[in-house]
Coordinates of C-alpha atoms in Angstrom, one line a residue:
M1012 CA -40.9 85.3 -150.1
L1013 CA -42.9 87.4 -152.8
A1014 CA -46.3 86.2 -151.4
K1015 CA -44.7 87.1 -147.7
I1016 CA -44.0 91.0 -149.1
R1017 CA -47.0 90.8 -151.0
I1018 CA -49.6 90.7 -148.1
M1019 CA -47.4 93.5 -146.2
A1020 CA -47.7 95.6 -149.2
R1021 CA -51.3 95.1 -149.0
L1022 CA -51.9 95.7 -144.9
V1023 CA -49.3 99.0 -145.6
I1024 CA -51.1 100.4 -148.3
G1025 CA -54.3 99.4 -145.8
D1026 CA -52.9 101.5 -142.8
V1027 CA -52.5 104.2 -145.8
I1028 CA -55.8 104.5 -147.1
L1029 CA -57.1 103.9 -143.3
I1030 CA -55.1 106.9 -141.7
F1031 CA -56.6 109.1 -144.4
A1032 CA -60.3 108.1 -144.6
V1033 CA -60.0 108.9 -141.1
R1034 CA -58.4 112.3 -140.9
L1035 CA -60.9 112.8 -143.7
V1036 CA -64.0 111.9 -141.6
L1037 CA -63.2 113.9 -138.8
L1038 CA -62.0 117.1 -140.2
A1039 CA -65.7 116.8 -142.2
I1040 CA -67.3 116.3 -139.0
F1041 CA -65.3 118.8 -137.0
I1042 CA -65.9 121.8 -139.6
F1043 CA -69.9 120.9 -139.8
F1044 CA -70.5 120.9 -136.4
S1045 CA -67.9 123.7 -135.9
A1046 CA -69.7 126.1 -138.9
I1047 CA -73.4 124.6 -136.8
F1048 CA -71.7 126.0 -133.1
G1049 CA -70.8 128.6 -134.4
L1050 CA -73.7 129.8 -136.2
L1051 CA -76.3 129.8 -133.3
L1052 CA -73.1 132.0 -131.2
C1053 CA -73.1 134.7 -134.4
L1054 CA -76.7 134.6 -134.0
V1055 CA -76.6 135.7 -130.5
M1056 CA -73.8 137.5 -130.5
P1057 CA -73.3 139.0 -134.6
F1058 CA -70.4 140.7 -135.3
N1059 CA -68.7 140.4 -132.5
R1060 CA -65.0 141.7 -132.4
N1061 CA -63.7 138.9 -131.5
H1062 CA -65.2 136.7 -133.3
V1063 CA -62.6 135.9 -135.6
H1064 CA -60.2 135.1 -133.7
R1065 CA -61.9 132.9 -131.6
F1066 CA -62.6 130.7 -134.4
A1067 CA -59.4 131.0 -136.1
S1068 CA -58.3 129.3 -132.5
W1069 CA -61.4 127.0 -132.7
Y1070 CA -60.0 125.8 -136.1
G1071 CA -56.0 126.3 -135.2
S1072 CA -56.5 123.9 -133.2
M1073 CA -57.3 120.4 -135.0
H1074 CA -53.4 121.1 -136.7
V1075 CA -53.3 117.5 -134.5
L1076 CA -55.7 116.2 -136.7
L1077 CA -52.8 117.3 -139.9
G1078 CA -50.2 114.7 -137.1
A1079 CA -48.2 117.9 -137.4
K1080 CA -46.7 120.0 -134.5
L1081 CA -47.1 123.5 -134.7
E1082 CA -44.5 126.2 -133.4
I1083 CA -45.4 130.0 -133.6
K1084 CA -42.9 132.9 -132.2
G1085 CA -44.0 136.7 -132.5
L1086 CA -46.9 137.1 -130.8
E1087 CA -45.1 138.1 -128.0
Q1088 CA -44.2 141.6 -129.5
L1089 CA -47.9 142.7 -130.2
D1090 CA -49.0 145.9 -128.6
K1091 CA -52.7 144.1 -127.7
D1092 CA -53.2 148.5 -127.5
K1093 CA -52.7 148.6 -131.2
S1094 CA -53.8 148.0 -134.3
Y1095 CA -52.0 146.8 -138.0
V1096 CA -52.5 145.0 -140.9
F1097 CA -51.6 141.2 -140.5
V1098 CA -49.9 139.9 -144.3
S1099 CA -49.6 136.3 -144.1
N1100 CA -48.0 133.9 -147.2
H1101 CA -51.3 131.9 -148.3
Q1102 CA -51.0 128.5 -149.6
N1103 CA -53.6 125.6 -149.1
N1104 CA -56.6 124.3 -147.8
Y1105 CA -54.2 123.3 -144.3
D1106 CA -53.6 127.4 -144.2
L1107 CA -57.5 127.1 -141.7
F1108 CA -55.6 124.4 -139.7
T1109 CA -52.2 125.6 -139.0
V1110 CA -51.8 129.5 -139.9
T1111 CA -55.1 130.7 -138.4
N1112 CA -53.5 130.3 -134.8
A1113 CA -51.0 133.4 -135.1
V1114 CA -54.8 135.0 -135.3
P1115 CA -54.9 138.0 -132.3
E1116 CA -58.1 139.3 -131.1
N1117 CA -59.3 142.3 -132.3
T1118 CA -58.3 141.2 -135.8
V1119 CA -61.0 140.2 -139.0
S1120 CA -59.7 139.5 -143.2
I1121 CA -60.9 140.8 -145.7
G1122 CA -62.5 137.9 -148.0
K1123 CA -64.3 137.8 -151.6
K1124 CA -68.5 138.1 -151.1
S1125 CA -68.7 134.9 -153.5
I1126 CA -67.7 133.6 -149.6
R1127 CA -71.2 134.0 -148.2
F1128 CA -72.7 132.2 -150.9
I1129 CA -70.5 128.7 -149.3
P1130 CA -73.3 126.7 -147.1
F1131 CA -72.9 127.4 -143.2
F1132 CA -69.2 128.1 -143.6
G1133 CA -69.8 131.3 -145.2
Q1134 CA -72.8 132.4 -142.7
L1135 CA -70.6 131.9 -140.1
Y1136 CA -67.6 133.8 -141.4
W1137 CA -69.5 137.3 -143.1
L1138 CA -71.2 137.0 -139.7
S1139 CA -68.5 137.0 -137.7
G1140 CA -68.0 140.6 -138.6
N1141 CA -65.1 139.8 -141.6
I1142 CA -64.9 142.4 -144.1
L1143 CA -66.6 141.2 -147.5
I1144 CA -65.4 142.8 -151.2
D1145 CA -65.9 142.4 -154.7
R1146 CA -63.2 141.3 -156.3
N1147 CA -64.8 141.3 -159.9
N1148 CA -65.2 144.9 -159.7
K1149 CA -61.9 146.6 -159.9
S1150 CA -63.7 150.0 -159.6
K1151 CA -64.2 149.4 -156.4
A1152 CA -61.1 148.9 -154.6
K1153 CA -60.5 152.0 -153.6
G1154 CA -64.1 151.7 -151.4
T1155 CA -62.7 148.9 -150.0
I1156 CA -59.7 150.3 -149.1
D1157 CA -62.0 153.6 -147.4
K1158 CA -63.6 150.3 -145.9
A1159 CA -61.4 148.2 -144.4
A1160 CA -59.0 152.0 -143.0
S1161 CA -61.9 153.1 -141.8
K1162 CA -62.7 150.1 -139.4
I1163 CA -59.0 150.4 -138.4
K1164 CA -59.4 154.0 -137.2
N1165 CA -62.7 153.7 -136.2
D1166 CA -63.6 150.2 -134.6
K1167 CA -59.7 149.9 -133.2
I1168 CA -59.5 145.9 -134.9
S1169 CA -56.1 144.9 -137.1
V1170 CA -56.9 143.2 -140.4
W1171 CA -55.4 140.0 -141.8
L1172 CA -55.1 139.9 -145.4
F1173 CA -52.8 137.7 -148.2
P1174 CA -51.3 140.0 -150.6
E1175 CA -51.5 137.3 -152.6
G1176 CA -54.8 136.8 -153.3
T1177 CA -55.0 133.8 -154.1
R1178 CA -53.6 130.1 -152.6
S1179 CA -49.8 129.8 -153.8
Y1180 CA -50.0 125.8 -154.2
G1181 CA -46.4 124.9 -154.2
R1182 CA -45.3 127.6 -156.5
G1183 CA -43.3 129.6 -153.9
L1184 CA -44.5 133.1 -152.7
L1185 CA -46.5 134.3 -155.0
P1186 CA -46.1 138.3 -156.1
F1187 CA -47.7 140.6 -154.1
K1188 CA -50.9 142.2 -154.7
T1189 CA -51.3 146.6 -153.6
G1190 CA -54.2 146.6 -151.2
A1191 CA -52.8 145.5 -147.6
F1192 CA -50.3 148.7 -147.7
H1193 CA -52.3 151.7 -149.2
T1194 CA -55.1 149.9 -145.7
A1195 CA -52.4 150.3 -143.3
M1196 CA -50.8 153.4 -145.2
Q1197 CA -54.2 155.5 -145.5
A1198 CA -54.6 154.1 -141.8
G1199 CA -51.8 154.7 -140.3
V1200 CA -50.9 151.7 -139.2
E1201 CA -48.2 149.1 -139.0
V1202 CA -47.9 145.7 -141.2
V1203 CA -46.5 142.4 -139.4
P1204 CA -45.8 140.3 -141.7
V1205 CA -46.3 136.2 -140.8
C1206 CA -44.4 133.6 -142.3
M1207 CA -45.2 130.2 -142.6
S1208 CA -42.5 127.1 -143.4
T1209 CA -44.8 125.4 -147.0
T1210 CA -47.3 122.7 -146.3
T1211 CA -47.6 121.5 -149.6
G1212 CA -46.3 118.8 -150.2
R1213 CA -44.9 118.5 -146.4
I1214 CA -48.3 117.9 -145.0
K1215 CA -49.9 115.1 -146.1
L1216 CA -53.2 112.9 -144.9
N1217 CA -52.5 110.3 -145.8
R1218 CA -49.3 109.9 -143.6
W1219 CA -49.4 109.3 -139.2
A1220 CA -46.5 111.4 -138.4
N1221 CA -45.8 115.0 -140.8
P1222 CA -42.7 117.3 -140.3
T1223 CA -43.6 120.9 -137.3
I1224 CA -45.0 123.5 -139.1
Y1225 CA -43.1 126.9 -138.5
V1226 CA -45.4 130.0 -138.4
E1227 CA -42.7 133.6 -137.7
L1228 CA -44.4 136.9 -137.1
L1229 CA -41.9 139.7 -138.3
D1230 CA -41.5 143.2 -136.1
P1231 CA -43.9 145.6 -136.8
I1232 CA -43.1 147.5 -139.9
S1233 CA -43.9 151.3 -140.3
L1234 CA -44.7 152.2 -143.8
E1235 CA -43.6 155.8 -145.4
K1236 CA -46.0 158.3 -147.2
D1237 CA -43.5 158.4 -149.5
V1238 CA -42.6 155.6 -150.3
S1239 CA -45.4 153.9 -153.1
A1240 CA -47.3 151.2 -152.0
R1241 CA -46.0 148.9 -154.7
E1242 CA -42.4 149.1 -153.3
H1243 CA -43.7 148.0 -149.8
A1244 CA -45.4 145.4 -151.2
K1245 CA -42.3 144.5 -153.1
R1246 CA -39.7 144.8 -149.9
I1247 CA -41.9 143.4 -147.5
H1248 CA -42.0 140.2 -150.0
A1249 CA -38.6 139.9 -150.1
M1250 CA -38.7 139.7 -146.6
M1251 CA -41.3 137.2 -146.2
Q1252 CA -39.4 135.2 -148.9
S1253 CA -36.2 135.1 -147.1
K1254 CA -37.7 134.2 -143.8
I1255 CA -39.8 131.4 -145.3
E1256 CA -36.7 129.8 -147.3
Q1257 CA -35.2 129.8 -143.4
L1258 CA -38.7 128.1 -142.2
D1259 CA -38.5 125.8 -144.7
A1260 CA -34.8 125.0 -144.3
K1261 CA -35.3 124.4 -141.0
V1262 CA -38.2 121.1 -141.8
E1263 CA -35.9 120.1 -143.5
S1264 CA -33.2 119.5 -140.9
D1265 CA -36.1 118.3 -138.5
C1266 CA -36.7 115.6 -141.3
G1267 CA -33.3 114.9 -141.9
K1268 CA -32.9 114.7 -137.5
L1269 CA -36.1 112.4 -137.5
A1270 CA -34.5 110.4 -140.7
R1271 CA -31.3 109.9 -138.9
N1272 CA -32.7 108.4 -135.6
K1273 CA -35.3 105.8 -137.2

């Protein structure tokens, strides 16, 4: 009996390792070749206004390799003739294959200059038309906001930001920095909160089927000029935290139903 249990345990462990290894290899191959192809496309059409949407959708399609379904709600409410500042929660490296599906056309993101030095991906990020900033130089923060607001107004594009400023890695929604809200106020555009259910600890590469990932865009929010960016950040943070909790409850409900049906 013990011998059979040991054999079954080895088989299960073997399957788990195999699933993890296959997924990791496939994701690595995809990232490498997509970066090469993307770079070639960017060399032909550098800084095209739709590159970010194109590559975001491309990378986002790989959520299927995570063994998870993805449901997005709220894209239909956006006015294609308007520009926005999108603010999204930032959790972990899986974001590259999940929340990117919600990036609309004519949208760029803001990232730190050091991204440029990541082989292939960094050059792709820069040539796609994203805005690069020096996060280590706080004296240039005002210039960054001016640059982003100017691109929104002059180029008629939207900007996607992660106001937490870093990945949360399961620590919940971290406090927001105010740059995104200063940018929206200066550009005179609405803010669209983007909320994604928690993936840290729920999405595992060694598991065949993972829970559904929910992404929801809230209604666009106008920022009153007589209210500080800090207050806007706190208010929208509270809204997003509440929505993420609702989405997480939905994931828990899905997991409960799945367990009962086994």
